[in-house]
């Protein structure tokens, strides 16, 4: 297999891992605000409660593991590919997969709501 094809597959794999997991991480972390509100002073207890909440939800942990696998693949491809190509291509592919996955999950894309808090 040629080096260019290997790079392209690596970029696509990273973009797929990152992009497809981003909307699921967002969805898996829903409800975190309610946990945070229980500790208005913040601090260690709030942080611990948030971590327990997140890491006991498979809806958060599984996409996070996929996302981190993409990070490992990205680290590997950065060692082999030209940095000036790897970063913009991977980020573009990630954006496309994030957009497509979000649409498949029913997220609204664009419009005023995309920019409002």
JSON list of N, CA and C in Angstrom, two decimals, residues 40-87:
[
{"chain": "A", "resi": 40, "resn": "UNK", "atom": "N", "xyz": [-22.92, 24.63, 44.50]},
{"chain": "A", "resi": 40, "resn": "UNK", "atom": "CA", "xyz": [-22.72, 25.98, 43.95]},
{"chain": "A", "resi": 40, "resn": "UNK", "atom": "C", "xyz": [-21.38, 26.60, 44.32]},
{"chain": "A", "resi": 41, "resn": "UNK", "atom": "N", "xyz": [-20.75, 26.11, 45.38]},
{"chain": "A", "resi": 41, "resn": "UNK", "atom": "CA", "xyz": [-19.45, 26.66, 45.77]},
{"chain": "A", "resi": 41, "resn": "UNK", "atom": "C", "xyz": [-18.30, 26.07, 44.97]},
{"chain": "A", "resi": 42, "resn": "UNK", "atom": "N", "xyz": [-18.58, 25.05, 44.18]},
{"chain": "A", "resi": 42, "resn": "UNK", "atom": "CA", "xyz": [-17.54, 24.43, 43.37]},
{"chain": "A", "resi": 42, "resn": "UNK", "atom": "C", "xyz": [-16.62, 23.58, 44.21]},
{"chain": "A", "resi": 43, "resn": "UNK", "atom": "N", "xyz": [-15.36, 23.58, 43.88]},
{"chain": "A", "resi": 43, "resn": "UNK", "atom": "CA", "xyz": [-14.37, 22.86, 44.65]},
{"chain": "A", "resi": 43, "resn": "UNK", "atom": "C", "xyz": [-14.29, 21.38, 44.31]},
{"chain": "A", "resi": 44, "resn": "UNK", "atom": "N", "xyz": [-13.57, 20.68, 45.17]},
{"chain": "A", "resi": 44, "resn": "UNK", "atom": "CA", "xyz": [-13.29, 19.26, 44.94]},
{"chain": "A", "resi": 44, "resn": "UNK", "atom": "C", "xyz": [-14.56, 18.42, 44.94]},
{"chain": "A", "resi": 45, "resn": "UNK", "atom": "N", "xyz": [-15.49, 18.68, 45.84]},
{"chain": "A", "resi": 45, "resn": "UNK", "atom": "CA", "xyz": [-16.71, 17.86, 45.92]},
{"chain": "A", "resi": 45, "resn": "UNK", "atom": "C", "xyz": [-17.52, 17.97, 44.63]},
{"chain": "A", "resi": 46, "resn": "UNK", "atom": "N", "xyz": [-17.59, 19.15, 44.07]},
{"chain": "A", "resi": 46, "resn": "UNK", "atom": "CA", "xyz": [-18.31, 19.33, 42.80]},
{"chain": "A", "resi": 46, "resn": "UNK", "atom": "C", "xyz": [-17.60, 18.57, 41.69]},
{"chain": "A", "resi": 47, "resn": "UNK", "atom": "N", "xyz": [-16.30, 18.73, 41.62]},
{"chain": "A", "resi": 47, "resn": "UNK", "atom": "CA", "xyz": [-15.51, 18.05, 40.59]},
{"chain": "A", "resi": 47, "resn": "UNK", "atom": "C", "xyz": [-15.69, 16.54, 40.70]},
{"chain": "A", "resi": 48, "resn": "UNK", "atom": "N", "xyz": [-15.62, 16.01, 41.93]},
{"chain": "A", "resi": 48, "resn": "UNK", "atom": "CA", "xyz": [-15.78, 14.57, 42.14]},
{"chain": "A", "resi": 48, "resn": "UNK", "atom": "C", "xyz": [-17.17, 14.11, 41.72]},
{"chain": "A", "resi": 49, "resn": "UNK", "atom": "N", "xyz": [-18.20, 14.86, 42.09]},
{"chain": "A", "resi": 49, "resn": "UNK", "atom": "CA", "xyz": [-19.57, 14.50, 41.71]},
{"chain": "A", "resi": 49, "resn": "UNK", "atom": "C", "xyz": [-19.74, 14.50, 40.19]},
{"chain": "A", "resi": 50, "resn": "UNK", "atom": "N", "xyz": [-19.13, 15.46, 39.52]},
{"chain": "A", "resi": 50, "resn": "UNK", "atom": "CA", "xyz": [-19.21, 15.51, 38.06]},
{"chain": "A", "resi": 50, "resn": "UNK", "atom": "C", "xyz": [-18.49, 14.32, 37.42]},
{"chain": "A", "resi": 51, "resn": "UNK", "atom": "N", "xyz": [-17.32, 13.98, 37.95]},
{"chain": "A", "resi": 51, "resn": "UNK", "atom": "CA", "xyz": [-16.57, 12.84, 37.41]},
{"chain": "A", "resi": 51, "resn": "UNK", "atom": "C", "xyz": [-17.32, 11.53, 37.64]},
{"chain": "A", "resi": 52, "resn": "UNK", "atom": "N", "xyz": [-17.88, 11.36, 38.82]},
{"chain": "A", "resi": 52, "resn": "UNK", "atom": "CA", "xyz": [-18.65, 10.14, 39.11]},
{"chain": "A", "resi": 52, "resn": "UNK", "atom": "C", "xyz": [-19.84, 10.06, 38.16]},
{"chain": "A", "resi": 53, "resn": "UNK", "atom": "N", "xyz": [-20.52, 11.18, 37.97]},
{"chain": "A", "resi": 53, "resn": "UNK", "atom": "CA", "xyz": [-21.68, 11.20, 37.08]},
{"chain": "A", "resi": 53, "resn": "UNK", "atom": "C", "xyz": [-21.27, 10.80, 35.66]},
{"chain": "A", "resi": 54, "resn": "UNK", "atom": "N", "xyz": [-20.23, 11.41, 35.14]},
{"chain": "A", "resi": 54, "resn": "UNK", "atom": "CA", "xyz": [-19.82, 11.14, 33.76]},
{"chain": "A", "resi": 54, "resn": "UNK", "atom": "C", "xyz": [-19.30, 9.73, 33.58]},
{"chain": "A", "resi": 55, "resn": "UNK", "atom": "N", "xyz": [-18.41, 9.29, 34.47]},
{"chain": "A", "resi": 55, "resn": "UNK", "atom": "CA", "xyz": [-17.74, 8.02, 34.26]},
{"chain": "A", "resi": 55, "resn": "UNK", "atom": "C", "xyz": [-18.55, 6.81, 34.71]},
{"chain": "A", "resi": 56, "resn": "UNK", "atom": "N", "xyz": [-19.77, 7.03, 35.19]},
{"chain": "A", "resi": 56, "resn": "UNK", "atom": "CA", "xyz": [-20.67, 5.91, 35.47]},
{"chain": "A", "resi": 56, "resn": "UNK", "atom": "C", "xyz": [-21.77, 5.82, 34.42]},
{"chain": "A", "resi": 57, "resn": "UNK", "atom": "N", "xyz": [-21.66, 6.62, 33.39]},
{"chain": "A", "resi": 57, "resn": "UNK", "atom": "CA", "xyz": [-22.63, 6.59, 32.29]},
{"chain": "A", "resi": 57, "resn": "UNK", "atom": "C", "xyz": [-21.95, 6.01, 31.05]},
{"chain": "A", "resi": 58, "resn": "UNK", "atom": "N", "xyz": [-22.43, 4.86, 30.59]},
{"chain": "A", "resi": 58, "resn": "UNK", "atom": "CA", "xyz": [-21.84, 4.26, 29.39]},
{"chain": "A", "resi": 58, "resn": "UNK", "atom": "C", "xyz": [-22.07, 5.15, 28.18]},
{"chain": "A", "resi": 59, "resn": "UNK", "atom": "N", "xyz": [-23.13, 5.96, 28.22]},
{"chain": "A", "resi": 59, "resn": "UNK", "atom": "CA", "xyz": [-23.42, 6.86, 27.10]},
{"chain": "A", "resi": 59, "resn": "UNK", "atom": "C", "xyz": [-22.33, 7.92, 26.93]},
{"chain": "A", "resi": 60, "resn": "UNK", "atom": "N", "xyz": [-21.56, 8.14, 27.97]},
{"chain": "A", "resi": 60, "resn": "UNK", "atom": "CA", "xyz": [-20.45, 9.08, 27.91]},
{"chain": "A", "resi": 60, "resn": "UNK", "atom": "C", "xyz": [-19.12, 8.35, 27.72]},
{"chain": "A", "resi": 61, "resn": "UNK", "atom": "N", "xyz": [-18.94, 7.26, 28.46]},
{"chain": "A", "resi": 61, "resn": "UNK", "atom": "CA", "xyz": [-17.65, 6.56, 28.48]},
{"chain": "A", "resi": 61, "resn": "UNK", "atom": "C", "xyz": [-17.33, 5.91, 27.14]},
{"chain": "A", "resi": 62, "resn": "UNK", "atom": "N", "xyz": [-18.30, 5.26, 26.52]},
{"chain": "A", "resi": 62, "resn": "UNK", "atom": "CA", "xyz": [-18.04, 4.58, 25.25]},
{"chain": "A", "resi": 62, "resn": "UNK", "atom": "C", "xyz": [-17.62, 5.55, 24.14]},
{"chain": "A", "resi": 63, "resn": "UNK", "atom": "N", "xyz": [-18.36, 6.64, 23.91]},
{"chain": "A", "resi": 63, "resn": "UNK", "atom": "CA", "xyz": [-17.88, 7.59, 22.89]},
{"chain": "A", "resi": 63, "resn": "UNK", "atom": "C", "xyz": [-16.55, 8.23, 23.25]},
{"chain": "A", "resi": 64, "resn": "UNK", "atom": "N", "xyz": [-16.32, 8.44, 24.55]},
{"chain": "A", "resi": 64, "resn": "UNK", "atom": "CA", "xyz": [-15.03, 9.00, 24.97]},
{"chain": "A", "resi": 64, "resn": "UNK", "atom": "C", "xyz": [-13.89, 8.04, 24.62]},
{"chain": "A", "resi": 65, "resn": "UNK", "atom": "N", "xyz": [-14.10, 6.75, 24.84]},
{"chain": "A", "resi": 65, "resn": "UNK", "atom": "CA", "xyz": [-13.07, 5.76, 24.50]},
{"chain": "A", "resi": 65, "resn": "UNK", "atom": "C", "xyz": [-12.80, 5.75, 23.00]},
{"chain": "A", "resi": 66, "resn": "UNK", "atom": "N", "xyz": [-13.85, 5.86, 22.20]},
{"chain": "A", "resi": 66, "resn": "UNK", "atom": "CA", "xyz": [-13.67, 5.92, 20.74]},
{"chain": "A", "resi": 66, "resn": "UNK", "atom": "C", "xyz": [-12.91, 7.18, 20.36]},
{"chain": "A", "resi": 67, "resn": "UNK", "atom": "N", "xyz": [-13.26, 8.29, 20.99]},
{"chain": "A", "resi": 67, "resn": "UNK", "atom": "CA", "xyz": [-12.59, 9.56, 20.72]},
{"chain": "A", "resi": 67, "resn": "UNK", "atom": "C", "xyz": [-11.11, 9.47, 21.08]},
{"chain": "A", "resi": 68, "resn": "UNK", "atom": "N", "xyz": [-10.80, 8.87, 22.22]},
{"chain": "A", "resi": 68, "resn": "UNK", "atom": "CA", "xyz": [-9.40, 8.74, 22.63]},
{"chain": "A", "resi": 68, "resn": "UNK", "atom": "C", "xyz": [-8.64, 7.78, 21.73]},
{"chain": "A", "resi": 69, "resn": "UNK", "atom": "N", "xyz": [-9.32, 6.78, 21.19]},
{"chain": "A", "resi": 69, "resn": "UNK", "atom": "CA", "xyz": [-8.69, 5.89, 20.20]},
{"chain": "A", "resi": 69, "resn": "UNK", "atom": "C", "xyz": [-8.30, 6.69, 18.96]},
{"chain": "A", "resi": 70, "resn": "UNK", "atom": "N", "xyz": [-9.16, 7.61, 18.58]},
{"chain": "A", "resi": 70, "resn": "UNK", "atom": "CA", "xyz": [-8.83, 8.50, 17.46]},
{"chain": "A", "resi": 70, "resn": "UNK", "atom": "C", "xyz": [-7.62, 9.35, 17.76]},
{"chain": "A", "resi": 71, "resn": "UNK", "atom": "N", "xyz": [-7.48, 9.77, 19.01]},
{"chain": "A", "resi": 71, "resn": "UNK", "atom": "CA", "xyz": [-6.31, 10.56, 19.40]},
{"chain": "A", "resi": 71, "resn": "UNK", "atom": "C", "xyz": [-5.03, 9.74, 19.30]},
{"chain": "A", "resi": 72, "resn": "UNK", "atom": "N", "xyz": [-5.10, 8.47, 19.66]},
{"chain": "A", "resi": 72, "resn": "UNK", "atom": "CA", "xyz": [-3.93, 7.60, 19.53]},
{"chain": "A", "resi": 72, "resn": "UNK", "atom": "C", "xyz": [-3.56, 7.42, 18.06]},
{"chain": "A", "resi": 73, "resn": "UNK", "atom": "N", "xyz": [-4.57, 7.23, 17.21]},
{"chain": "A", "resi": 73, "resn": "UNK", "atom": "CA", "xyz": [-4.31, 7.10, 15.77]},
{"chain": "A", "resi": 73, "resn": "UNK", "atom": "C", "xyz": [-3.75, 8.40, 15.20]},
{"chain": "A", "resi": 74, "resn": "UNK", "atom": "N", "xyz": [-4.25, 9.52, 15.69]},
{"chain": "A", "resi": 74, "resn": "UNK", "atom": "CA", "xyz": [-3.76, 10.83, 15.25]},
{"chain": "A", "resi": 74, "resn": "UNK", "atom": "C", "xyz": [-2.29, 11.00, 15.61]},
{"chain": "A", "resi": 75, "resn": "UNK", "atom": "N", "xyz": [-1.94, 10.64, 16.82]},
{"chain": "A", "resi": 75, "resn": "UNK", "atom": "CA", "xyz": [-0.55, 10.73, 17.26]},
{"chain": "A", "resi": 75, "resn": "UNK", "atom": "C", "xyz": [0.35, 9.89, 16.35]},
{"chain": "A", "resi": 76, "resn": "UNK", "atom": "N", "xyz": [-0.12, 8.71, 16.00]},
{"chain": "A", "resi": 76, "resn": "UNK", "atom": "CA", "xyz": [0.64, 7.83, 15.12]},
{"chain": "A", "resi": 76, "resn": "UNK", "atom": "C", "xyz": [0.79, 8.45, 13.73]},
{"chain": "A", "resi": 77, "resn": "UNK", "atom": "N", "xyz": [-0.30, 8.98, 13.17]},
{"chain": "A", "resi": 77, "resn": "UNK", "atom": "CA", "xyz": [-0.22, 9.55, 11.82]},
{"chain": "A", "resi": 77, "resn": "UNK", "atom": "C", "xyz": [0.63, 10.81, 11.79]},
{"chain": "A", "resi": 78, "resn": "UNK", "atom": "N", "xyz": [0.64, 11.57, 12.90]},
{"chain": "A", "resi": 78, "resn": "UNK", "atom": "CA", "xyz": [1.48, 12.77, 12.93]},
{"chain": "A", "resi": 78, "resn": "UNK", "atom": "C", "xyz": [2.96, 12.42, 12.83]},
{"chain": "A", "resi": 79, "resn": "UNK", "atom": "N", "xyz": [3.32, 11.25, 13.35]},
{"chain": "A", "resi": 79, "resn": "UNK", "atom": "CA", "xyz": [4.71, 10.81, 13.28]},
{"chain": "A", "resi": 79, "resn": "UNK", "atom": "C", "xyz": [5.12, 10.39, 11.89]},
{"chain": "A", "resi": 80, "resn": "UNK", "atom": "N", "xyz": [4.16, 10.07, 11.04]},
{"chain": "A", "resi": 80, "resn": "UNK", "atom": "CA", "xyz": [4.46, 9.57, 9.69]},
{"chain": "A", "resi": 80, "resn": "UNK", "atom": "C", "xyz": [4.20, 10.60, 8.60]},
{"chain": "A", "resi": 81, "resn": "UNK", "atom": "N", "xyz": [3.15, 11.40, 8.77]},
{"chain": "A", "resi": 81, "resn": "UNK", "atom": "CA", "xyz": [2.71, 12.29, 7.70]},
{"chain": "A", "resi": 81, "resn": "UNK", "atom": "C", "xyz": [3.27, 13.70, 7.89]},
{"chain": "A", "resi": 82, "resn": "UNK", "atom": "N", "xyz": [3.17, 14.48, 6.83]},
{"chain": "A", "resi": 82, "resn": "UNK", "atom": "CA", "xyz": [3.57, 15.88, 6.87]},
{"chain": "A", "resi": 82, "resn": "UNK", "atom": "C", "xyz": [2.57, 16.65, 7.73]},
{"chain": "A", "resi": 83, "resn": "UNK", "atom": "N", "xyz": [3.06, 17.36, 8.72]},
{"chain": "A", "resi": 83, "resn": "UNK", "atom": "CA", "xyz": [2.21, 18.07, 9.67]},
{"chain": "A", "resi": 83, "resn": "UNK", "atom": "C", "xyz": [1.32, 19.10, 8.99]},
{"chain": "A", "resi": 84, "resn": "UNK", "atom": "N", "xyz": [1.85, 19.76, 7.96]},
{"chain": "A", "resi": 84, "resn": "UNK", "atom": "CA", "xyz": [1.07, 20.80, 7.27]},
{"chain": "A", "resi": 84, "resn": "UNK", "atom": "C", "xyz": [-0.11, 20.21, 6.50]},
{"chain": "A", "resi": 85, "resn": "UNK", "atom": "N", "xyz": [-0.09, 18.91, 6.25]},
{"chain": "A", "resi": 85, "resn": "UNK", "atom": "CA", "xyz": [-1.23, 18.24, 5.62]},
{"chain": "A", "resi": 85, "resn": "UNK", "atom": "C", "xyz": [-2.11, 17.55, 6.65]},
{"chain": "A", "resi": 86, "resn": "UNK", "atom": "N", "xyz": [-1.49, 16.93, 7.63]},
{"chain": "A", "resi": 86, "resn": "UNK", "atom": "CA", "xyz": [-2.24, 16.11, 8.59]},
{"chain": "A", "resi": 86, "resn": "UNK", "atom": "C", "xyz": [-3.26, 16.92, 9.37]},
{"chain": "A", "resi": 87, "resn": "UNK", "atom": "N", "xyz": [-2.86, 18.06, 9.86]},
{"chain": "A", "resi": 87, "resn": "UNK", "atom": "CA", "xyz": [-3.75, 18.84, 10.74]},
{"chain": "A", "resi": 87, "resn": "UNK", "atom": "C", "xyz": [-4.98, 19.36, 9.99]}
]
